[in-house]
Short mmCIF file of C-alpha atoms in Angstrom, two decimals:
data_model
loop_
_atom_site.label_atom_id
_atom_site.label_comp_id
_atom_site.label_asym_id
_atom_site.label_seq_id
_atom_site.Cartn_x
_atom_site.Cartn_y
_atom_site.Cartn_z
CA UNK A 1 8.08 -22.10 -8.02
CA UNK A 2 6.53 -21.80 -4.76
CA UNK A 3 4.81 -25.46 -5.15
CA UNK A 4 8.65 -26.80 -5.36
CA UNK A 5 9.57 -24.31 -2.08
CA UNK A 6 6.64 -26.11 -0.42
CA UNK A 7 7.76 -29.69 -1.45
CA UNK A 8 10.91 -28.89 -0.20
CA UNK A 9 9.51 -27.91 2.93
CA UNK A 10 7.49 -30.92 3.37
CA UNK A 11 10.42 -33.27 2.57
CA UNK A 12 12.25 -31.64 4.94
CA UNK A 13 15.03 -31.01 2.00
CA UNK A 14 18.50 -28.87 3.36
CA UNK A 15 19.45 -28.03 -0.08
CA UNK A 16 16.90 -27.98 -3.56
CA UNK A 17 17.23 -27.13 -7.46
CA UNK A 18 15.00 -26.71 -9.90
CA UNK A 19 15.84 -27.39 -13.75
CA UNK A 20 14.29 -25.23 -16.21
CA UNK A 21 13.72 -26.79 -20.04
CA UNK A 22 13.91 -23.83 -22.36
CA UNK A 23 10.93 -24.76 -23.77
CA UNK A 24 9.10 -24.45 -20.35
CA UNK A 25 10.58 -21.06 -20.20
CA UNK A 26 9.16 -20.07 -23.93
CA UNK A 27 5.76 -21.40 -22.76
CA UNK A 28 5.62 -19.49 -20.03
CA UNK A 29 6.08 -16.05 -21.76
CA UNK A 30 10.08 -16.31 -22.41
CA UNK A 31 13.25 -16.40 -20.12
CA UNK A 32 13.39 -13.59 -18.84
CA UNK A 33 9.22 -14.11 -17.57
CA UNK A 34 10.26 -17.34 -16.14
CA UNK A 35 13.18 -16.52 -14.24
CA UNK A 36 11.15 -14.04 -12.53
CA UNK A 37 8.26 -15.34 -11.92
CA UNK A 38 9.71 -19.29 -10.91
CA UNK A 39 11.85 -17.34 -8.59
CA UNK A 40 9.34 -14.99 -6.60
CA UNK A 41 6.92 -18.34 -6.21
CA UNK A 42 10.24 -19.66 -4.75
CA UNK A 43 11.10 -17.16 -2.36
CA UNK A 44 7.52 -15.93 -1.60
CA UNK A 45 6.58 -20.02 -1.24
CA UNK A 46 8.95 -20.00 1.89
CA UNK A 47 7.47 -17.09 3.83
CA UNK A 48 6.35 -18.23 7.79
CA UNK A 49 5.67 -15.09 10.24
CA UNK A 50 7.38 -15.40 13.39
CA UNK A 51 7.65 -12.16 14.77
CA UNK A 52 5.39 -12.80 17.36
CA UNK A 53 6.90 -16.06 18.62
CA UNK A 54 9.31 -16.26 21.49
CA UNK A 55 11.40 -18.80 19.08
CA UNK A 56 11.42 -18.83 15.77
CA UNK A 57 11.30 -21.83 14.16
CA UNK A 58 14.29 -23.09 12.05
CA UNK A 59 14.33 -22.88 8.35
CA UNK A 60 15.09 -26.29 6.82
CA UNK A 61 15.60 -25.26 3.02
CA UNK A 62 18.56 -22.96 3.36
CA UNK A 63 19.01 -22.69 -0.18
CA UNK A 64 16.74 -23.41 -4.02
CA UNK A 65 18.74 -22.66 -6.70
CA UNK A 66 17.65 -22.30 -10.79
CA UNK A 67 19.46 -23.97 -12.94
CA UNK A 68 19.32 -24.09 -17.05
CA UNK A 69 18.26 -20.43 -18.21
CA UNK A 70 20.28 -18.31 -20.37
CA UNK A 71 21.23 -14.64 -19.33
CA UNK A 72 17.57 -13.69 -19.72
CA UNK A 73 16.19 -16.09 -17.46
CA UNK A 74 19.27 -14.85 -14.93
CA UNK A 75 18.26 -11.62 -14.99
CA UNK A 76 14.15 -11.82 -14.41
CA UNK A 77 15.65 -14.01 -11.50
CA UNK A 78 17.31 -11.58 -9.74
CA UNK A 79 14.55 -9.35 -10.27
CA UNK A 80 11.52 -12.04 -8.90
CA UNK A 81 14.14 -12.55 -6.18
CA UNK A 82 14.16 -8.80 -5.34
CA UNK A 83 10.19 -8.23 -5.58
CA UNK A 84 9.67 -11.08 -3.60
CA UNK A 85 11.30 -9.87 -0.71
CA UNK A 86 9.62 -6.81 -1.30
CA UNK A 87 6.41 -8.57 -1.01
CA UNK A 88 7.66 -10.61 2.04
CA UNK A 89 8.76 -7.07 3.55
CA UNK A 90 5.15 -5.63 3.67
CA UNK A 91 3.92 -8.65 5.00
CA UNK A 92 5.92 -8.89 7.76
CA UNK A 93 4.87 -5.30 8.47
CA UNK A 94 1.49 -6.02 7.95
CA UNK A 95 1.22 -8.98 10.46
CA UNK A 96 2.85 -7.30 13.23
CA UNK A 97 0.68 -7.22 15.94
CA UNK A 98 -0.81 -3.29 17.31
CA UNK A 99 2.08 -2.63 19.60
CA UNK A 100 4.89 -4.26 17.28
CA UNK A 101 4.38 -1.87 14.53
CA UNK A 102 3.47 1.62 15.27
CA UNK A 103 3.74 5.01 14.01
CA UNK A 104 6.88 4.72 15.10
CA UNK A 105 8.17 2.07 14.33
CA UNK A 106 6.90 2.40 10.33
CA UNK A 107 8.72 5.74 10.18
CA UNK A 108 12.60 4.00 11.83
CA UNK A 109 11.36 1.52 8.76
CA UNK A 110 11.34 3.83 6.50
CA UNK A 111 14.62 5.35 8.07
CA UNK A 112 16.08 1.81 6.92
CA UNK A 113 15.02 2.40 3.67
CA UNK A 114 16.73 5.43 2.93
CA UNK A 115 19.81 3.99 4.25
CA UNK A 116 19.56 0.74 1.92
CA UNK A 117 20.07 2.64 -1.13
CA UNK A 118 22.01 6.00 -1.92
CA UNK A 119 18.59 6.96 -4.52
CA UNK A 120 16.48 7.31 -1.69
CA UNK A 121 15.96 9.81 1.21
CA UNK A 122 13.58 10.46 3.94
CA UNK A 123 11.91 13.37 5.45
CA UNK A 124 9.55 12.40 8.57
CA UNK A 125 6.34 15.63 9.44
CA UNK A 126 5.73 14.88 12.89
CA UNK A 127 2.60 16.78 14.96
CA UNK A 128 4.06 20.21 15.48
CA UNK A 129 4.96 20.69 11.48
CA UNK A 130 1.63 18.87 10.60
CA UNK A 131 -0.23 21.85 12.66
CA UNK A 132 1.96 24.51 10.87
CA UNK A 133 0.92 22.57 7.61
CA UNK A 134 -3.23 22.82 8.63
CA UNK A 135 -3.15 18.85 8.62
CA UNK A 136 -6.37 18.80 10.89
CA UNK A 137 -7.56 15.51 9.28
CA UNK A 138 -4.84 13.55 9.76
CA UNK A 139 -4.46 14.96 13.75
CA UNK A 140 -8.28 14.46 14.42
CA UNK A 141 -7.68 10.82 13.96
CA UNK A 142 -4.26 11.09 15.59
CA UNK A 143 -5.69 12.85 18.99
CA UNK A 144 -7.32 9.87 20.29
CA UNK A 145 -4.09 7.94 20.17
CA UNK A 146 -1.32 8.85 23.25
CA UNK A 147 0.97 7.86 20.15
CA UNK A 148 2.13 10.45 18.14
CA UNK A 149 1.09 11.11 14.34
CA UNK A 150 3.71 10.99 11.20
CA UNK A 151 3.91 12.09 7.93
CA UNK A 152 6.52 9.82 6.02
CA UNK A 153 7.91 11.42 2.60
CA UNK A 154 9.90 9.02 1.10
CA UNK A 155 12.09 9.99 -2.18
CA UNK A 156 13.90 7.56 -4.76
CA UNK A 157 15.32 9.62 -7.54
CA UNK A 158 16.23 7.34 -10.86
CA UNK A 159 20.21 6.92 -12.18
CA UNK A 160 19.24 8.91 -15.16
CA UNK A 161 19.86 12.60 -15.18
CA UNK A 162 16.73 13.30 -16.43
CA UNK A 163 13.39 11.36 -14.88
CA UNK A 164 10.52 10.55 -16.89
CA UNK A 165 7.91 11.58 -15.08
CA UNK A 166 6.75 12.42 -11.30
CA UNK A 167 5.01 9.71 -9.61
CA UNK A 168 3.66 9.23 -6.12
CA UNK A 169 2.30 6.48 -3.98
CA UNK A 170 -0.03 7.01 -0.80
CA UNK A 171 -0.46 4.24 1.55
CA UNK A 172 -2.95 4.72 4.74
CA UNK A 173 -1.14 3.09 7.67
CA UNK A 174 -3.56 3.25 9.87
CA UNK A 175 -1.43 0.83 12.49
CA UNK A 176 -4.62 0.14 14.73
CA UNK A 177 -8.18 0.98 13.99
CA UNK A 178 -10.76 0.02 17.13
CA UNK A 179 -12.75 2.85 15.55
CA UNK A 180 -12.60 5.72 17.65
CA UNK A 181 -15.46 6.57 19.42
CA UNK A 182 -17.80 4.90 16.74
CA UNK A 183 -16.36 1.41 18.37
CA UNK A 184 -15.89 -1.25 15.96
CA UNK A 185 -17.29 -5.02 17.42
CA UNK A 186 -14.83 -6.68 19.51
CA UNK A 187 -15.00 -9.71 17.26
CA UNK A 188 -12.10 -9.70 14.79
CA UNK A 189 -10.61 -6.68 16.24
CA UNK A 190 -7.29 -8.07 16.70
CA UNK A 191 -7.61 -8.05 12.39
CA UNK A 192 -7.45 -3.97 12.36
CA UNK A 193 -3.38 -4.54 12.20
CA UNK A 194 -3.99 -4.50 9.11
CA UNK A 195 -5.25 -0.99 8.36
CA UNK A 196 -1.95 -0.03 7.47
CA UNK A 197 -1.76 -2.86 4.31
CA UNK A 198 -1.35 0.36 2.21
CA UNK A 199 1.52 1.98 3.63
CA UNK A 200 3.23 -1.52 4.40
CA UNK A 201 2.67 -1.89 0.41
CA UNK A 202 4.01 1.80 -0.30
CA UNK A 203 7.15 1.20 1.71
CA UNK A 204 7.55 -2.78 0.20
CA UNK A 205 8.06 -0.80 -3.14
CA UNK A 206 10.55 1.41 -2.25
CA UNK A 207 12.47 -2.02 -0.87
CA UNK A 208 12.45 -2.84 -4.19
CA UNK A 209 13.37 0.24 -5.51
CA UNK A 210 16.49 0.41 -3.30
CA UNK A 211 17.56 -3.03 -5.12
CA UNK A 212 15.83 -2.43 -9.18
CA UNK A 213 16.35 0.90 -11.11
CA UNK A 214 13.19 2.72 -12.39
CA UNK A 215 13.04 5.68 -14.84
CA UNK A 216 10.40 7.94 -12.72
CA UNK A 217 11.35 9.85 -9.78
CA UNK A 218 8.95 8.18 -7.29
CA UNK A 219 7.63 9.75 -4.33
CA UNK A 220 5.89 7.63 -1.43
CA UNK A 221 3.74 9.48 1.57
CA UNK A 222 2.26 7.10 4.22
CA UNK A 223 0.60 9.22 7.09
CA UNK A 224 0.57 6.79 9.83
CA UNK A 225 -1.20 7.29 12.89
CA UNK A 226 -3.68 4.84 15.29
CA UNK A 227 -7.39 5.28 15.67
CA UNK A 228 -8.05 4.43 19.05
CA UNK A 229 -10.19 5.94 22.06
CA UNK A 230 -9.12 8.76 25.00
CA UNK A 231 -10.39 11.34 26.84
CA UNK A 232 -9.94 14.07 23.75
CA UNK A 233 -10.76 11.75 21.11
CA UNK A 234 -12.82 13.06 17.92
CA UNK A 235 -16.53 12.91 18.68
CA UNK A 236 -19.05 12.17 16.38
CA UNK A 237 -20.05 15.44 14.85
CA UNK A 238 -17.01 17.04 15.23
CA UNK A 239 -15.65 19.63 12.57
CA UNK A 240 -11.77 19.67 11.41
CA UNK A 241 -10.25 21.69 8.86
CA UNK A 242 -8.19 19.92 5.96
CA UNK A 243 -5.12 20.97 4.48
CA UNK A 244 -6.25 22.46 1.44
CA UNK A 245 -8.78 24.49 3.81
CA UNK A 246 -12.17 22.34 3.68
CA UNK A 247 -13.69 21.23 6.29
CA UNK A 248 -15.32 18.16 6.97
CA UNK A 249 -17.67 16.81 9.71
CA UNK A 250 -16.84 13.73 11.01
CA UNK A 251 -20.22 11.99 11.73
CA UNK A 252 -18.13 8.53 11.85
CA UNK A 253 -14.66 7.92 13.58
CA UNK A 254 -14.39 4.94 11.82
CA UNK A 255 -14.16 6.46 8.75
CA UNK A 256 -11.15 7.82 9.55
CA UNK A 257 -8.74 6.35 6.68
CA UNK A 258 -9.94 8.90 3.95
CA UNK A 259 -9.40 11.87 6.64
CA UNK A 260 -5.73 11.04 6.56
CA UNK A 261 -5.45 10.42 3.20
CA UNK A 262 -7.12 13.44 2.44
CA UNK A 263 -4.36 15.64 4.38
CA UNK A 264 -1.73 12.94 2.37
CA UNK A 265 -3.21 13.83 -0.97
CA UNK A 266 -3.32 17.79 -0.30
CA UNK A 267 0.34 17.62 0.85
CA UNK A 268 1.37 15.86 -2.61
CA UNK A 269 -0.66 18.13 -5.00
CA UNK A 270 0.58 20.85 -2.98
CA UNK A 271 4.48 19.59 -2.15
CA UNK A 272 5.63 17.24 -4.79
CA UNK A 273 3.06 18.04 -7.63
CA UNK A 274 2.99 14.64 -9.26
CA UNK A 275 2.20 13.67 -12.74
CA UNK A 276 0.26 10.29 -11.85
CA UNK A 277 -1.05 10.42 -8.07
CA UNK A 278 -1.93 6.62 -6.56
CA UNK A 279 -3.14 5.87 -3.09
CA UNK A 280 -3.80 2.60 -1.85
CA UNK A 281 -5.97 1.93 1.56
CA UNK A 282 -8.26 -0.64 3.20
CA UNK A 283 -10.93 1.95 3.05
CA UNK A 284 -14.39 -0.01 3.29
CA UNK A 285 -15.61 -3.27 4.15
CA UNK A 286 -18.00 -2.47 1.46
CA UNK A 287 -15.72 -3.15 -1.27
CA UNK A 288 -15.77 -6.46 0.12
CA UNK A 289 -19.18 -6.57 -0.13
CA UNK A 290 -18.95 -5.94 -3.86
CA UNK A 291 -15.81 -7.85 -5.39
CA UNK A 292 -14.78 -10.05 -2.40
CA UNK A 293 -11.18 -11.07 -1.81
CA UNK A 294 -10.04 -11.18 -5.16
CA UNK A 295 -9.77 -8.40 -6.47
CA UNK A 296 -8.55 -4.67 -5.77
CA UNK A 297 -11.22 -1.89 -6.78
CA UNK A 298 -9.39 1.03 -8.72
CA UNK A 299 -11.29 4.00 -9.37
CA UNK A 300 -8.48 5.66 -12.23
CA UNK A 301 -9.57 8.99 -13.58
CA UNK A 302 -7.88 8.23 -17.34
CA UNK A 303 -8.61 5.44 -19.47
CA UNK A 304 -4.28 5.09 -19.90
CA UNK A 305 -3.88 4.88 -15.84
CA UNK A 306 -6.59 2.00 -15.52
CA UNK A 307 -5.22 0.01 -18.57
CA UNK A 308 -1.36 0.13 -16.59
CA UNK A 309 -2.93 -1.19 -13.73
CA UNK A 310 -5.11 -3.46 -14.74
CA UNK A 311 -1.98 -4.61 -16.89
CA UNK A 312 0.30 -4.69 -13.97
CA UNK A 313 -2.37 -5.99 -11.83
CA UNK A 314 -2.50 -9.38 -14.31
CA UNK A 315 1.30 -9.70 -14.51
CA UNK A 316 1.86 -9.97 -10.45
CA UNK A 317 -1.37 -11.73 -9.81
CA UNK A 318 -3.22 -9.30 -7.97
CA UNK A 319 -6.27 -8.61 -9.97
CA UNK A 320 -7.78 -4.96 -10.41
CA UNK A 321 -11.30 -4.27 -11.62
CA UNK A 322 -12.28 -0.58 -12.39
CA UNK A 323 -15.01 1.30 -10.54
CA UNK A 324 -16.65 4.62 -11.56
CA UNK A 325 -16.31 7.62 -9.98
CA UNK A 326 -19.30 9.79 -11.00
CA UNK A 327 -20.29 13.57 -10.03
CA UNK A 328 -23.00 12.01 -7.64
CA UNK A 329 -20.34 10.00 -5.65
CA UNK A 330 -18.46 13.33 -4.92
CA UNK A 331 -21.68 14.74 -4.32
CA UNK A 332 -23.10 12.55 -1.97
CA UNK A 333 -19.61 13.47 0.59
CA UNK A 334 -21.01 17.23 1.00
CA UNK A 335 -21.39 18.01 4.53
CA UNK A 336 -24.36 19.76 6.37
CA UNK A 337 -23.06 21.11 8.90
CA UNK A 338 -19.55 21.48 7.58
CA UNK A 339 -18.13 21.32 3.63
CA UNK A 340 -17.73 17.57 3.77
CA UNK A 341 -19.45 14.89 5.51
CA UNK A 342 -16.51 12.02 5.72
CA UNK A 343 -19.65 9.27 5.06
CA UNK A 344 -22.90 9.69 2.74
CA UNK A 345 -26.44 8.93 3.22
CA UNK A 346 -26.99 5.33 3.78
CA UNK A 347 -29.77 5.46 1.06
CA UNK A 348 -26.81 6.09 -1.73
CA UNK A 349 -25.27 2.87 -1.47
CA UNK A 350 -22.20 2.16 -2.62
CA UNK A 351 -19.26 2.92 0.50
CA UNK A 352 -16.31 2.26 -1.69
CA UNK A 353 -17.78 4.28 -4.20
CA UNK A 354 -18.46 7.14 -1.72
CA UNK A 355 -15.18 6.95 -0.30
CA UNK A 356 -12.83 7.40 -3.32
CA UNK A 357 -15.49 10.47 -4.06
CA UNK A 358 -14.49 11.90 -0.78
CA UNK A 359 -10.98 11.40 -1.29
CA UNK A 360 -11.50 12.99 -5.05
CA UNK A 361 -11.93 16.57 -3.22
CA UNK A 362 -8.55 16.35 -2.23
CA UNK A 363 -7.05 15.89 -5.53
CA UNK A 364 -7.10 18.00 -8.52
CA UNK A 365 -8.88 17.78 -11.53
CA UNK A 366 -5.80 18.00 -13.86
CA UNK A 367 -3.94 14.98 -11.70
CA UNK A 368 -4.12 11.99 -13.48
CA UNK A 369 -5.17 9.95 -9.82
CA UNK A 370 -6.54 6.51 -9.20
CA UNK A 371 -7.49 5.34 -5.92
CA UNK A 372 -7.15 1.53 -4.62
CA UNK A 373 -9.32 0.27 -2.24
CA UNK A 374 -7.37 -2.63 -1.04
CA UNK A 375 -9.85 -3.93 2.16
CA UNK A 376 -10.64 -7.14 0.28
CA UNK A 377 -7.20 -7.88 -1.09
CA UNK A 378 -4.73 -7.14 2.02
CA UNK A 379 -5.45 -10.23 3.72
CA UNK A 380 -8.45 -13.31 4.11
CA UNK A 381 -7.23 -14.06 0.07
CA UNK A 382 -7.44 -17.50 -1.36
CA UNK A 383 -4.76 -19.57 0.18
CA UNK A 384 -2.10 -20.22 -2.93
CA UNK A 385 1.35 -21.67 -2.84
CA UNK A 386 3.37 -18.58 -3.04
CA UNK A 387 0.55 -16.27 -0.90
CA UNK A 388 -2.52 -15.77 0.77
CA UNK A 389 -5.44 -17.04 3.61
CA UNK A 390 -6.07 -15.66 6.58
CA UNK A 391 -2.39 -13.49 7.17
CA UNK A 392 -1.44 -10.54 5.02
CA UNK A 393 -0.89 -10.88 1.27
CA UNK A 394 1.74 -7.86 0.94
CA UNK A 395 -1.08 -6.75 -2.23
CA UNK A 396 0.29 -3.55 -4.12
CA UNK A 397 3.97 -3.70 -3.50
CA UNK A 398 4.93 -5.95 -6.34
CA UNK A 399 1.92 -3.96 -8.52
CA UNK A 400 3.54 -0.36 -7.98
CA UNK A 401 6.78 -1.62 -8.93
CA UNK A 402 5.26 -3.11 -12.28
CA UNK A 403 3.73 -0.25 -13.07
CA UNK A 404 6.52 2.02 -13.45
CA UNK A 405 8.09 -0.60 -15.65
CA UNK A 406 4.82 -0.01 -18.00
CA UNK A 407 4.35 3.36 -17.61
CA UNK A 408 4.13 5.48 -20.44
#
């Protein structure tokens, strides 16, 4: 699909088709598998960024359409149509540049949202409820910034009467990260637009949830805020006091994703109660260090959670690999000087490892939980046709939304 969108492109075409054999269609898995997937390489083929150009370029191929599938094939191309703008959603989100997209600006998005569909509604924490709440994680980070903080609470409930299940997504969107204090190199700064991958991918799947029906009432919480550098900023050393009353000593302000997840995750066991808890952030560049671009680390506490999205994960392309999560991982987050240290001893190794162990005192036991470290996946991918290289890869929209379809 997308290799057609990109011929078509090339060729300069105003108008293209593409005829399907049924027995392509049973090769590749059945109608229904090809419609879908032949249409999201389509529509996610023709993607170009131009929000920050002063003139965007015209699009020659106005429209592809599918031709010889039976009512199958129809319908998983309406669907690929409808994830694929999802995924083209949370890119465009993701490659907007620090000042394009900001706190505010992800919370009038998820405003949109809410109006797109009559199934979902919004509720939007600002700084003064956050306090009220005890969310000193997510305001340490937020107090460097002379942007304000947000909590966004998005709700879709399902046409059913009766949901099957409570699920809910957490997505860091982190819209700038220079580091805080602990001052990232200036090389490849300009890159840390993209510490929000995991809300942009939170709020891509409720765009496709405003469009597709699923049977779980789904819950999505992205705690957006900047980490960036003023006169009251979080100091190295510092001591802040999480929701669910522990408190953690900030030795690096560049480890500040997993201090507003952490107030994100107490809110949702403590607010929404969840059956199946999932966060996904671009936590560590260690991660990258260990599985490269490729693939997303998950770090599920059941054996049923990892096989759903490792499943989902090799049905929209975006490969998952399981991690552990061992006592000495949660261990090695204790704090000295304060509960919770928010990073471990450099002689334990293993930062994506220690992160989801810090985020795992946040989250309780009896929560079936995975999190997604997404740092290696979000952007920098292996150029395809229909996504990747250097700009964002909108990685964990398209996966959320398959696994509620799989979800037992």
């Amino acid at each position: 699909g997308a290799a057609a969108s990109n011929h078509a492109r090339g060729e300069k075409v105003s108008k293209g088709a593409l005829w399907v054999h049924s027995k392509t269609s049973a090769l590749a898995g059945g109608s229904a598998e090809a419609g879908l997937s032949l249409a999201e390489g389509l529509v996610m083929g023709s993607y170009q960024y131009t929000g920050g150009k002063g003139k965007a370029p015209k699009e020659v191929c106005k429209r592809f359409d599918l031709l010889g599938g039976d009512a199958a094939f129809r319908k998983g191309a309406k669907r690929g149509t409808h994830l694929a703008a999802a995924n083209m959603y949370t890119r465009d989100l993701q490659n907007g540049a620090g000042n394009q997209v900001t706190p505010r600006v992800l919370v009038a998005e998820a405003r949109k949202l809410a109006k797109r569909s009559a199934r979902i509604s919004v509720k939007i924490i600002d700084e003064k409820e956050m306090k009220r709440l005890g969310m000193g994680l997510l305001l340490s980070v937020s107090q460097g910034s002379s942007l304000p903080a947000y909590l966004i609470h998005l709700t879709y409930k399902p046409k059913a009467k009766r949901s099957k299940g409570r699920v809910c997504f957490v997505g860091k969107g982190l819209t700038f990260d220079a580091g805080g204090i602990s001052i990232k190199p200036s090389a490849k700064m300009d890159e840390m637009r993209y510490d929000m991958s995991g809300g942009a991918a939170v709020l891509g799947a409720f765009h496709a949830l405003g469009d597709l029906d699923v049977a779980q009432e789904v819950h999505g919480l992205v705690p957006a805020s900047e980490n960036v550098i003023n006169g009251i900023a979080t100091k190295p050393g510092d001591i802040h006091k999480a929701m669910n009353g522990k408190t953690v000593e900030v030795n690096n302000t560049d480890a500040e994703g997993r201090l507003i997840l952490a107030d994100a995750l107490c809110y949702a066991e403590k607010k929404i109660k969840p059956d199946t808890l999932i966060d996904l952030a671009t936590l560590t560049g260690a991660v990258i260090v260990g599985l490269g671009h490729e693939h997303t680390a998950i770090y599920p506490t059941t054996t049923k959670l990892r096989d759903e999205l490792v499943a989902a994960g090799e049905s929209v392309g975006e490969a998952c690999w399981p991690m552990p999560l061992t006592e000495l991982h949660k261990d090695a987050m204790r704090g000295r000087m304060a509960d919770l240290s928010n990073i471990s001893s450099p002689a334990v190794g293993g930062g994506s490892l220690t992160g989801a162990g810090f985020l795992a005192h946040f989250v309780s036991p009896d929560t079936e939980w995975s999190h997604l470290d997404i740092a290696g996946t979000a952007w920098n991918t292996t150029g395809r046709g229909w996504v990747g290289g250097a700009m964002g890869s909108g990685v964990g929209a398209r996966l959320l939304v398959d696994y509620l379809g799989r979800r037992k």
